[in-house]
PDB file of C-alpha atoms in Angstrom:
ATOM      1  CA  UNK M1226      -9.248 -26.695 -11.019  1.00 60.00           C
ATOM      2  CA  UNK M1227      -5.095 -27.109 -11.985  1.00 79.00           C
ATOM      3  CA  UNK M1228      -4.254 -24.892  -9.236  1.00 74.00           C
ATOM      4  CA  UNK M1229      -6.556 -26.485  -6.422  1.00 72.00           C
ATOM      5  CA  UNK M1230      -5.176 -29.882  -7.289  1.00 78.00           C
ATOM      6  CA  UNK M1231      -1.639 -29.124  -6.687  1.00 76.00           C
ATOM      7  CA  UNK M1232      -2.320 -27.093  -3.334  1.00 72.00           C
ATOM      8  CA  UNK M1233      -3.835 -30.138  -2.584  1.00 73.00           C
ATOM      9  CA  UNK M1234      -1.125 -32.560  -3.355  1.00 78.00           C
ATOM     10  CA  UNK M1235       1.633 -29.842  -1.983  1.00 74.00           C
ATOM     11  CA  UNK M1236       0.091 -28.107   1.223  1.00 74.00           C
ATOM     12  CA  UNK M1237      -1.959 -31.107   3.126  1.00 80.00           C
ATOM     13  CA  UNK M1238      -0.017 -33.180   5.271  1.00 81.00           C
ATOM     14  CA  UNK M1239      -1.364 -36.251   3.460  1.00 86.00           C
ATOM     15  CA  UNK M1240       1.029 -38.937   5.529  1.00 89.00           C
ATOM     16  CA  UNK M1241      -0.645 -37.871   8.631  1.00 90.00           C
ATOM     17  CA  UNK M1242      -4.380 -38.056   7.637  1.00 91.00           C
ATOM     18  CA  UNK M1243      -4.081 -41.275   5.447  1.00 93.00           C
ATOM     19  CA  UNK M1244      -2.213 -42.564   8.542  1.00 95.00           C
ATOM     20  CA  UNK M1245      -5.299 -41.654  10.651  1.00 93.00           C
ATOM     21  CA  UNK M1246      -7.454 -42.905   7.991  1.00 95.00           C
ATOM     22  CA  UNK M1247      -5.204 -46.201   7.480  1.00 95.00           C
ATOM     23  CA  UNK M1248      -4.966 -46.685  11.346  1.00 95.00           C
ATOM     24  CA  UNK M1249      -9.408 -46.498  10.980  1.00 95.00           C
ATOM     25  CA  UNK M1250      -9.478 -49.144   8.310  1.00 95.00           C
ATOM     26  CA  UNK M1251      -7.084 -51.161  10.811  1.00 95.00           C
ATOM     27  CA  UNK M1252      -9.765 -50.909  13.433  1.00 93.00           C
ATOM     28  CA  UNK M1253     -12.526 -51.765  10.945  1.00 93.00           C
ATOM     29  CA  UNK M1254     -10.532 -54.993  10.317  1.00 93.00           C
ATOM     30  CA  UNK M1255     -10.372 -55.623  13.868  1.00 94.00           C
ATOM     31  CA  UNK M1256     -14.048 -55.023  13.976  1.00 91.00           C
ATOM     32  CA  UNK M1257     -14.586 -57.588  11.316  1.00 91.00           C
ATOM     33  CA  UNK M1258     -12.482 -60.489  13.458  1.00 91.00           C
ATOM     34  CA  UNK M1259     -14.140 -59.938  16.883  1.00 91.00           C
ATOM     35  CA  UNK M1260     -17.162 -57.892  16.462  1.00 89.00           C
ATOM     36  CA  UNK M1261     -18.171 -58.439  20.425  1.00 88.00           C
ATOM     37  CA  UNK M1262     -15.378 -55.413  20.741  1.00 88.00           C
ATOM     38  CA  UNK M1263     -17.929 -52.583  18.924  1.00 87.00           C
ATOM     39  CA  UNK M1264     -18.639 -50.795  22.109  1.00 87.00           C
ATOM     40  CA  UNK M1265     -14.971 -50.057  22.005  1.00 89.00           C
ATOM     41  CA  UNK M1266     -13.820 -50.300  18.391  1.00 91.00           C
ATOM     42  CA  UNK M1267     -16.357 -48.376  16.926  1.00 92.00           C
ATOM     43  CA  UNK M1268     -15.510 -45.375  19.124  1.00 93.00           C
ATOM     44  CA  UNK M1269     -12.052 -46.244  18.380  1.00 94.00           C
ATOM     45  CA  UNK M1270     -12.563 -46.023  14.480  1.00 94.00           C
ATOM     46  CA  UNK M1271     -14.689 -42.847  15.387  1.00 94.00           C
ATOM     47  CA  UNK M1272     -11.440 -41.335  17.004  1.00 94.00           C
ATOM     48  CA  UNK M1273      -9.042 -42.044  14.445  1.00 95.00           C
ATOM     49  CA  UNK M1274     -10.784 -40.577  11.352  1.00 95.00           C
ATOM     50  CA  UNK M1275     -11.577 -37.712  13.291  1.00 93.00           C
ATOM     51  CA  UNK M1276      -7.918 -37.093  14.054  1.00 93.00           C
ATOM     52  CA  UNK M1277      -7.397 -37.637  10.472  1.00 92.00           C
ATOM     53  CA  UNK M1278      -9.671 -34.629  10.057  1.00 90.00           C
ATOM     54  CA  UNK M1279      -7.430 -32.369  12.445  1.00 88.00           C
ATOM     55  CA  UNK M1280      -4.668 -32.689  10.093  1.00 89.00           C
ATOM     56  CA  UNK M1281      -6.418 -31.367   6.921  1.00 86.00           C
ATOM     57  CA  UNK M1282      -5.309 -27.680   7.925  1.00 83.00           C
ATOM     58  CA  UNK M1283      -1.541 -28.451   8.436  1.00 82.00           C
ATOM     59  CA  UNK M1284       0.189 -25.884   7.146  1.00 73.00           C
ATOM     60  CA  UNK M1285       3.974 -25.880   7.115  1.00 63.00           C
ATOM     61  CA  UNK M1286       4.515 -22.355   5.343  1.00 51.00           C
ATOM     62  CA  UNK M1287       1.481 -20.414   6.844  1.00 51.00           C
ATOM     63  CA  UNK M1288       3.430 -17.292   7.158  1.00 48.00           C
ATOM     64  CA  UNK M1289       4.136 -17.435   3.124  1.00 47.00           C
ATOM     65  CA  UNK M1290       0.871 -18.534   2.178  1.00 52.00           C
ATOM     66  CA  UNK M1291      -0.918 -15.928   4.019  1.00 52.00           C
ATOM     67  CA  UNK M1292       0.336 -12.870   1.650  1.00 49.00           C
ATOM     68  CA  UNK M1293      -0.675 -15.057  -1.577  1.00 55.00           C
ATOM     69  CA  UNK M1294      -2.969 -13.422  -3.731  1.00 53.00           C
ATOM     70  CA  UNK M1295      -5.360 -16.560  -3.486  1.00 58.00           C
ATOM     71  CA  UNK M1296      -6.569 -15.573  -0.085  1.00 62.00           C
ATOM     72  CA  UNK M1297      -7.443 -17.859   3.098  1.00 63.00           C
ATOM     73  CA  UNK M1298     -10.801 -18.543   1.946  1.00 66.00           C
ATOM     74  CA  UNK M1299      -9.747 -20.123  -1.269  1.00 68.00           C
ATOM     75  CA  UNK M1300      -7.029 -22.214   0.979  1.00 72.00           C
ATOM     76  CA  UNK M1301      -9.569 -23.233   3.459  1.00 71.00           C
ATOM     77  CA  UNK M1302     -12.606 -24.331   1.046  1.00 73.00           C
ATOM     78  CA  UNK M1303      -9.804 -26.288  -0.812  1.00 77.00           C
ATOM     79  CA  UNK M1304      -8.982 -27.923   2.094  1.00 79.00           C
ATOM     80  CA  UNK M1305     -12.006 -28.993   2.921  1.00 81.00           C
ATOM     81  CA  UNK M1306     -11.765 -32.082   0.119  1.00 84.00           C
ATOM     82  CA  UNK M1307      -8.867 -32.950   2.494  1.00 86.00           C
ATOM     83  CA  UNK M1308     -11.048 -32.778   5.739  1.00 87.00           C
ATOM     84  CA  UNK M1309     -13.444 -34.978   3.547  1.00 90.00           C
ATOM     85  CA  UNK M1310     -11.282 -37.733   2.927  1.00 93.00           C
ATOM     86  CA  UNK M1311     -11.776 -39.187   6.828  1.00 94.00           C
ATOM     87  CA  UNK M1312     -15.455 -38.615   6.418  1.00 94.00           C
ATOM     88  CA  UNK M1313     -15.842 -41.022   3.380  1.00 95.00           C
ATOM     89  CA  UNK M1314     -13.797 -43.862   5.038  1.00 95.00           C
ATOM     90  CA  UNK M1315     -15.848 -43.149   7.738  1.00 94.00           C
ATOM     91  CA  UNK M1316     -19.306 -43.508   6.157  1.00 94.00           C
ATOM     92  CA  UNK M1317     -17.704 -46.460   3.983  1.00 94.00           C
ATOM     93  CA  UNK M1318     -17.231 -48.654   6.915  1.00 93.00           C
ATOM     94  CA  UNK M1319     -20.857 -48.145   8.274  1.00 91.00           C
ATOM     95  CA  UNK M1320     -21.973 -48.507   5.203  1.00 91.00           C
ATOM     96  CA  UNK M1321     -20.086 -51.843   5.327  1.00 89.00           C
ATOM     97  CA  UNK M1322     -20.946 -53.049   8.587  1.00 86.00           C
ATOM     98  CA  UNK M1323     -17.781 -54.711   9.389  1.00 84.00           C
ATOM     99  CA  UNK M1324     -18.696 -58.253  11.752  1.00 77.00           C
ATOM    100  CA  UNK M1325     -22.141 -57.993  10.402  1.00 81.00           C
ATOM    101  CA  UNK M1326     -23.178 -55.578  13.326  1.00 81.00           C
ATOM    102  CA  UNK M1327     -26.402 -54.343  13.537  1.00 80.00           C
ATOM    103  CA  UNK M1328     -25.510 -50.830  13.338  1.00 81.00           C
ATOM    104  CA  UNK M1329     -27.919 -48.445  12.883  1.00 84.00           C
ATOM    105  CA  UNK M1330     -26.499 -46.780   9.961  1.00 85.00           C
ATOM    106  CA  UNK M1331     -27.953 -43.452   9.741  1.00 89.00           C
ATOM    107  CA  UNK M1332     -27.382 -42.694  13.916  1.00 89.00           C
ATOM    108  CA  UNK M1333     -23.462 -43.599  13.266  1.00 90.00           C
ATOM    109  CA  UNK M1334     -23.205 -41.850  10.174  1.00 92.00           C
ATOM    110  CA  UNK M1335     -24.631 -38.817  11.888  1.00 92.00           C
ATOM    111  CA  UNK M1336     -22.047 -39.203  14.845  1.00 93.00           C
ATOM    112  CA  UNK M1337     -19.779 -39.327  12.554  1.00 93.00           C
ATOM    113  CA  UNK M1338     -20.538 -36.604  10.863  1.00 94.00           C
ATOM    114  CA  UNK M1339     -20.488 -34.566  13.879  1.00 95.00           C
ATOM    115  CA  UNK M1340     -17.611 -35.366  15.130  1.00 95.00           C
ATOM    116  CA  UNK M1341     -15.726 -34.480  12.382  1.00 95.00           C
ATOM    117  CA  UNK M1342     -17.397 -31.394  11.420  1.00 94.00           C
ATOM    118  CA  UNK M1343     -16.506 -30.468  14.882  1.00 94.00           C
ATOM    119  CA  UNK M1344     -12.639 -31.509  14.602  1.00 94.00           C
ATOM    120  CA  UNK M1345     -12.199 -30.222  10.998  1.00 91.00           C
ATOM    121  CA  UNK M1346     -14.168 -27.034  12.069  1.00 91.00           C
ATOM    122  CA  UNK M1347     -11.624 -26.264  14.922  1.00 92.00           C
ATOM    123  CA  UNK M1348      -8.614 -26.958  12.878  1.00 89.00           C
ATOM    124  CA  UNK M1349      -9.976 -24.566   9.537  1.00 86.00           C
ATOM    125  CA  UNK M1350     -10.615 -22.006  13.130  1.00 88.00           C
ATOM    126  CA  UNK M1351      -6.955 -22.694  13.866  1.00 86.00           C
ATOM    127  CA  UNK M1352      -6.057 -22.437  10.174  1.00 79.00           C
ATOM    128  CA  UNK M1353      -7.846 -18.524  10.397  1.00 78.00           C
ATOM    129  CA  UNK M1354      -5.733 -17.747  13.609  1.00 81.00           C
ATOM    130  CA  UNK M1355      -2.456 -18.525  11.871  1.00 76.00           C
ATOM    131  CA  UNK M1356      -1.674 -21.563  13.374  1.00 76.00           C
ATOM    132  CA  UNK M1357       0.582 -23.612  11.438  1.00 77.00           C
ATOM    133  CA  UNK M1358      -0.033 -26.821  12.523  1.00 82.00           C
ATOM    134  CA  UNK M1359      -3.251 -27.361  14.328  1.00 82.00           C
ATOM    135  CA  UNK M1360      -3.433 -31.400  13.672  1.00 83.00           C
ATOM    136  CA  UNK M1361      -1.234 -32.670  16.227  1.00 84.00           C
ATOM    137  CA  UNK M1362      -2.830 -31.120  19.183  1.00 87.00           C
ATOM    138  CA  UNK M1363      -6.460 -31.614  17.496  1.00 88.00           C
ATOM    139  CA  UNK M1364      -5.627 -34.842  16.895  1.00 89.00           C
ATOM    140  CA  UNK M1365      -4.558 -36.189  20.366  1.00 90.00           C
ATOM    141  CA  UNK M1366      -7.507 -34.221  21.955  1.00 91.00           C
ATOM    142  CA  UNK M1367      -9.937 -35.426  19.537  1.00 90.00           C
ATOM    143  CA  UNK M1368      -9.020 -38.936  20.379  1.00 91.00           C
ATOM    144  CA  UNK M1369      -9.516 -38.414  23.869  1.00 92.00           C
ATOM    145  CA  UNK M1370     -12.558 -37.177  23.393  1.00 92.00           C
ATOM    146  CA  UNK M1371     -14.198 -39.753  21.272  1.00 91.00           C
ATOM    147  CA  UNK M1372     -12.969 -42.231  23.545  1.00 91.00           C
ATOM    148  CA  UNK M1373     -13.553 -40.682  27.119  1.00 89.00           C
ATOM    149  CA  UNK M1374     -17.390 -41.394  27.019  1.00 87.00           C
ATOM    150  CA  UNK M1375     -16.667 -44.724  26.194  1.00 86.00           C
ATOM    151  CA  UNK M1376     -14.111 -45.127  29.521  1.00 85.00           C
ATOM    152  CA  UNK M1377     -16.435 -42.794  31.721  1.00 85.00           C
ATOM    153  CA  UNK M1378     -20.023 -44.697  31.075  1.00 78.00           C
ATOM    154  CA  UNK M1379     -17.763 -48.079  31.567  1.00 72.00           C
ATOM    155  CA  UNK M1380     -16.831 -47.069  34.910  1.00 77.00           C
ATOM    156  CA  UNK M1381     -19.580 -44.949  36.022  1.00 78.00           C
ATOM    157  CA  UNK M1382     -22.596 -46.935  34.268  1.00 73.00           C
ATOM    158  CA  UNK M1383     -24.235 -44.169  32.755  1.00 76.00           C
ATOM    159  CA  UNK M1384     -26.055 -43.961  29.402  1.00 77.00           C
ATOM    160  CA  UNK M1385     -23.277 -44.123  26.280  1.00 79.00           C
ATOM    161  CA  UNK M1386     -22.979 -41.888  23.926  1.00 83.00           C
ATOM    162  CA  UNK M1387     -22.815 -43.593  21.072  1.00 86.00           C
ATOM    163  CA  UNK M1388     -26.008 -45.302  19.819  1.00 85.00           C
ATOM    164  CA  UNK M1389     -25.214 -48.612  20.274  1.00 78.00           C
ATOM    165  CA  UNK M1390     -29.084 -49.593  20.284  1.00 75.00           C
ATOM    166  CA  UNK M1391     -29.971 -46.709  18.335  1.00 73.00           C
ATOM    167  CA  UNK M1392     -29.922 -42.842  19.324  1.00 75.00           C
ATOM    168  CA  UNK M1393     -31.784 -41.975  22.307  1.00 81.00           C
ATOM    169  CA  UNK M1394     -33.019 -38.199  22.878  1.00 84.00           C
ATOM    170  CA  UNK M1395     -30.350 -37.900  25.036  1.00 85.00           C
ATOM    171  CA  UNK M1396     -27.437 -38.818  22.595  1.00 86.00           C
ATOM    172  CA  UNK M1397     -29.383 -37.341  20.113  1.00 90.00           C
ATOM    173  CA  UNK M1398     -29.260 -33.710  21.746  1.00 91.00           C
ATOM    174  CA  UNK M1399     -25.878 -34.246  22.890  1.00 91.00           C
ATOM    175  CA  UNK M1400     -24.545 -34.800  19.156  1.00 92.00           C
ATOM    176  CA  UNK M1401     -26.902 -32.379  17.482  1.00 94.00           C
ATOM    177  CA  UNK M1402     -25.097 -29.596  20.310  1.00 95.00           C
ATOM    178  CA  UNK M1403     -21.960 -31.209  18.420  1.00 94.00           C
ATOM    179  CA  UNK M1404     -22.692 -30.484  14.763  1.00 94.00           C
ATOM    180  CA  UNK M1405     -24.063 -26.880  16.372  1.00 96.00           C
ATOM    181  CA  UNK M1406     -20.757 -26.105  17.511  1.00 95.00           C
ATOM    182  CA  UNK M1407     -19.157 -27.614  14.224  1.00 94.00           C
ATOM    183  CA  UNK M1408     -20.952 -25.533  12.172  1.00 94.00           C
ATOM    184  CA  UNK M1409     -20.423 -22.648  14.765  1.00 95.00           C
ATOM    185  CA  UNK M1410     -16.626 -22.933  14.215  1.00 92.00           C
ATOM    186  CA  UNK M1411     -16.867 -23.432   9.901  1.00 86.00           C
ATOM    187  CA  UNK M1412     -19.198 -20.240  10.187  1.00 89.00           C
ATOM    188  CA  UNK M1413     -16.541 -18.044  11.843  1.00 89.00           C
ATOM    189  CA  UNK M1414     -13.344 -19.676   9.626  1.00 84.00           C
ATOM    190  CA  UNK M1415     -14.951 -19.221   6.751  1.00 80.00           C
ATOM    191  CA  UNK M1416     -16.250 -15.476   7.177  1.00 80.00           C
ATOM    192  CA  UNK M1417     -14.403 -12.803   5.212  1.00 71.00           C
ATOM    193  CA  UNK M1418     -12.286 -11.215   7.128  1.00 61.00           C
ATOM    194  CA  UNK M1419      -8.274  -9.663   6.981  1.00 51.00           C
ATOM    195  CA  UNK M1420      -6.876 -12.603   9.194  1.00 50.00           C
ATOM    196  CA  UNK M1421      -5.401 -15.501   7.225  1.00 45.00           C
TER     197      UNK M1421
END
């Protein structure tokens, strides 16, 4: 377990993903003072851990660490306590229920889940392709993303798609097709293969 430990400490870009994660307990603070916010500051929290997640597979020396005798897979199922780390603050603030909100906890801890199986399954993708540093660019995009639906159904008065009142079949396809192509992505990172 020595060994996994200090790739951990050494290879993750901690400062960026406890940033994320910091910047998520910021918003669940803000939650806490004006809970009338949560149809913004939940997505908001939503979009920070999962950026968080995008910087689990940050790897400054990729070219080095490909030839090491550990192989990718080891690096990437190591990594995945990293990608964990925004998924526990995560489920710690529903869990918490900052403001007292009637949240319905196991519809936002499945959202969140989603979402960042989704973001961390994109960046361990990137990871396999070689690509040093996937988080910045998963990051920003993953943040848009979370918080689009929340600007679009604003504007355009459709359905959100976060369960607010609970999950709807609609949401509830539309994050299930989430975790699918989560899943999707971890399937093909994490199959043997000769690329790093």
């Amino acid at each position: 377990m020595a060994p996994r430990w200090w790739y951990l400490r050494h290879g993750v870009a901690w400062s960026a993903l406890l940033g994320c994660c910091g910047a998520a307990l910021a918003a669940a603070g803000a939650l806490a003072r004006w809970p009338s916010t949560a149809v913004v500051l939940l997505p908001a929290l939503l979009a920070c851990c999962a950026a968080g997640a995008g910087f689990a597979f940050d790897e400054r020396a990729a070219a080095v660490v490909a030839v090491t005798p550990r192989g990718a897979g080891w690096r990437r199922t190591t990594r995945l306590v990293a990608a964990a780390v925004p998924l526990v603050v995560w489920v710690a603030v529903v869990l918490v229920r900052p403001g007292d909100l009637p949240l319905d906890r196991w519809a936002w801890w499945s959202v969140g889940a989603a979402a960042l199986v989704l973001v961390s399954g994109a960046a361990a993708l990137a990871s396999r392709r070689q690509v040093e540093n996937p988080g910045s660019l998963l990051a920003s995009v993953a943040a848009l993303a979370v918080m689009s639906p929340v600007v679009v159904s604003g504007f355009l008065g459709w359905e959100s798609a976060y369960p607010m009142g609970g999950l709807t079949a609609s949401t509830w396809t539309f994050w299930w097709i989430v975790a699918a192509a989560g899943a999707t992505a971890w399937a093909v990172a994490l199959r043997p293969g000769i690329r790093a």
